């Protein structure tokens, strides 16, 4: 499941506790990501899942669940 990989990336990049990363976690509000963190996160996700994430899609990703659903939809 993509959630485990996404959580691992977020834990490493944002230096947050694994338990803090849930599907409902807000990337900026709950996990404290700033714009640079988001750019780094997107690059890591693109590399991990071998996909390109368009800027307009990045702007709609507010929670960890949004990221996971995007990846799952692209991998169907």
mmCIF file of C-alpha atoms in Angstrom:
data_model
loop_
_atom_site.group_PDB
_atom_site.id
_atom_site.type_symbol
_atom_site.label_atom_id
_atom_site.label_comp_id
_atom_site.label_asym_id
_atom_site.label_seq_id
_atom_site.Cartn_x
_atom_site.Cartn_y
_atom_site.Cartn_z
ATOM 1 C CA UNK A 1 0.000 0.000 0.000
ATOM 2 C CA UNK A 2 1.350 3.431 -0.906
ATOM 3 C CA UNK A 3 0.542 4.821 2.555
ATOM 4 C CA UNK A 4 3.531 3.108 4.180
ATOM 5 C CA UNK A 5 5.943 4.487 1.564
ATOM 6 C CA UNK A 6 4.417 7.970 1.754
ATOM 7 C CA UNK A 7 4.591 7.905 5.565
ATOM 8 C CA UNK A 8 8.228 6.822 5.451
ATOM 9 C CA UNK A 9 9.114 9.692 3.097
ATOM 10 C CA UNK A 10 7.295 12.231 5.274
ATOM 11 C CA UNK A 11 8.877 10.954 8.492
ATOM 12 C CA UNK A 12 12.354 11.217 6.954
ATOM 13 C CA UNK A 13 11.908 14.591 5.286
ATOM 14 C CA UNK A 14 9.856 16.407 7.896
ATOM 15 C CA UNK A 15 11.469 14.825 10.948
ATOM 16 C CA UNK A 16 8.101 13.921 12.456
ATOM 17 C CA UNK A 17 7.078 10.917 14.500
ATOM 18 C CA UNK A 18 5.644 8.027 12.494
ATOM 19 C CA UNK A 19 2.512 8.063 14.675
ATOM 20 C CA UNK A 20 1.862 11.691 13.663
ATOM 21 C CA UNK A 21 1.423 10.715 10.011
ATOM 22 C CA UNK A 22 -2.126 9.509 9.383
ATOM 23 C CA UNK A 23 -4.346 9.693 6.314
ATOM 24 C CA UNK A 24 -6.079 12.689 7.908
ATOM 25 C CA UNK A 25 -2.861 14.594 8.715
ATOM 26 C CA UNK A 26 -2.576 18.000 7.066
ATOM 27 C CA UNK A 27 0.791 18.277 5.366
ATOM 28 C CA UNK A 28 1.286 21.901 6.408
ATOM 29 C CA UNK A 29 -0.819 22.300 9.559
ATOM 30 C CA UNK A 30 -0.210 18.963 11.306
ATOM 31 C CA UNK A 31 3.194 18.006 9.912
ATOM 32 C CA UNK A 32 4.660 21.505 9.647
ATOM 33 C CA UNK A 33 5.774 21.374 6.015
ATOM 34 C CA UNK A 34 6.677 24.662 4.371
ATOM 35 C CA UNK A 35 6.826 25.309 0.624
ATOM 36 C CA UNK A 36 10.397 24.020 0.327
ATOM 37 C CA UNK A 37 9.460 20.855 2.228
ATOM 38 C CA UNK A 38 6.576 20.304 -0.201
ATOM 39 C CA UNK A 39 8.910 20.621 -3.207
ATOM 40 C CA UNK A 40 11.326 18.092 -1.665
ATOM 41 C CA UNK A 41 8.437 15.772 -0.777
ATOM 42 C CA UNK A 42 7.061 15.884 -4.323
ATOM 43 C CA UNK A 43 10.468 15.100 -5.808
ATOM 44 C CA UNK A 44 10.843 12.119 -3.465
ATOM 45 C CA UNK A 45 7.333 10.874 -4.251
ATOM 46 C CA UNK A 46 7.930 11.187 -7.995
ATOM 47 C CA UNK A 47 11.141 9.187 -7.669
ATOM 48 C CA UNK A 48 9.684 6.550 -5.322
ATOM 49 C CA UNK A 49 6.561 5.932 -7.403
ATOM 50 C CA UNK A 50 8.129 6.627 -10.832
ATOM 51 C CA UNK A 51 5.564 9.254 -11.817
ATOM 52 C CA UNK A 52 5.286 12.948 -12.488
ATOM 53 C CA UNK A 53 2.987 14.993 -10.279
ATOM 54 C CA UNK A 54 1.688 18.101 -12.093
ATOM 55 C CA UNK A 55 1.764 21.410 -10.195
ATOM 56 C CA UNK A 56 -2.012 21.770 -10.345
ATOM 57 C CA UNK A 57 -2.387 18.386 -8.610
ATOM 58 C CA UNK A 58 0.163 19.299 -5.942
ATOM 59 C CA UNK A 59 -1.950 22.323 -5.012
ATOM 60 C CA UNK A 60 -4.955 20.074 -4.288
ATOM 61 C CA UNK A 61 -3.013 17.768 -1.960
ATOM 62 C CA UNK A 62 -3.704 19.038 1.537
ATOM 63 C CA UNK A 63 -3.613 15.793 3.534
ATOM 64 C CA UNK A 64 -1.598 12.594 3.505
ATOM 65 C CA UNK A 65 -4.755 10.837 2.313
ATOM 66 C CA UNK A 66 -4.924 13.158 -0.707
ATOM 67 C CA UNK A 67 -1.406 12.074 -1.683
ATOM 68 C CA UNK A 68 -2.170 8.378 -1.208
ATOM 69 C CA UNK A 69 -5.404 8.592 -3.239
ATOM 70 C CA UNK A 70 -3.574 10.425 -6.050
ATOM 71 C CA UNK A 71 -0.881 7.725 -6.198
ATOM 72 C CA UNK A 72 -3.419 4.897 -6.054
ATOM 73 C CA UNK A 73 -5.442 6.467 -8.884
ATOM 74 C CA UNK A 74 -2.341 6.790 -11.057
ATOM 75 C CA UNK A 75 -1.289 3.196 -10.410
ATOM 76 C CA UNK A 76 -4.608 1.583 -11.363
#
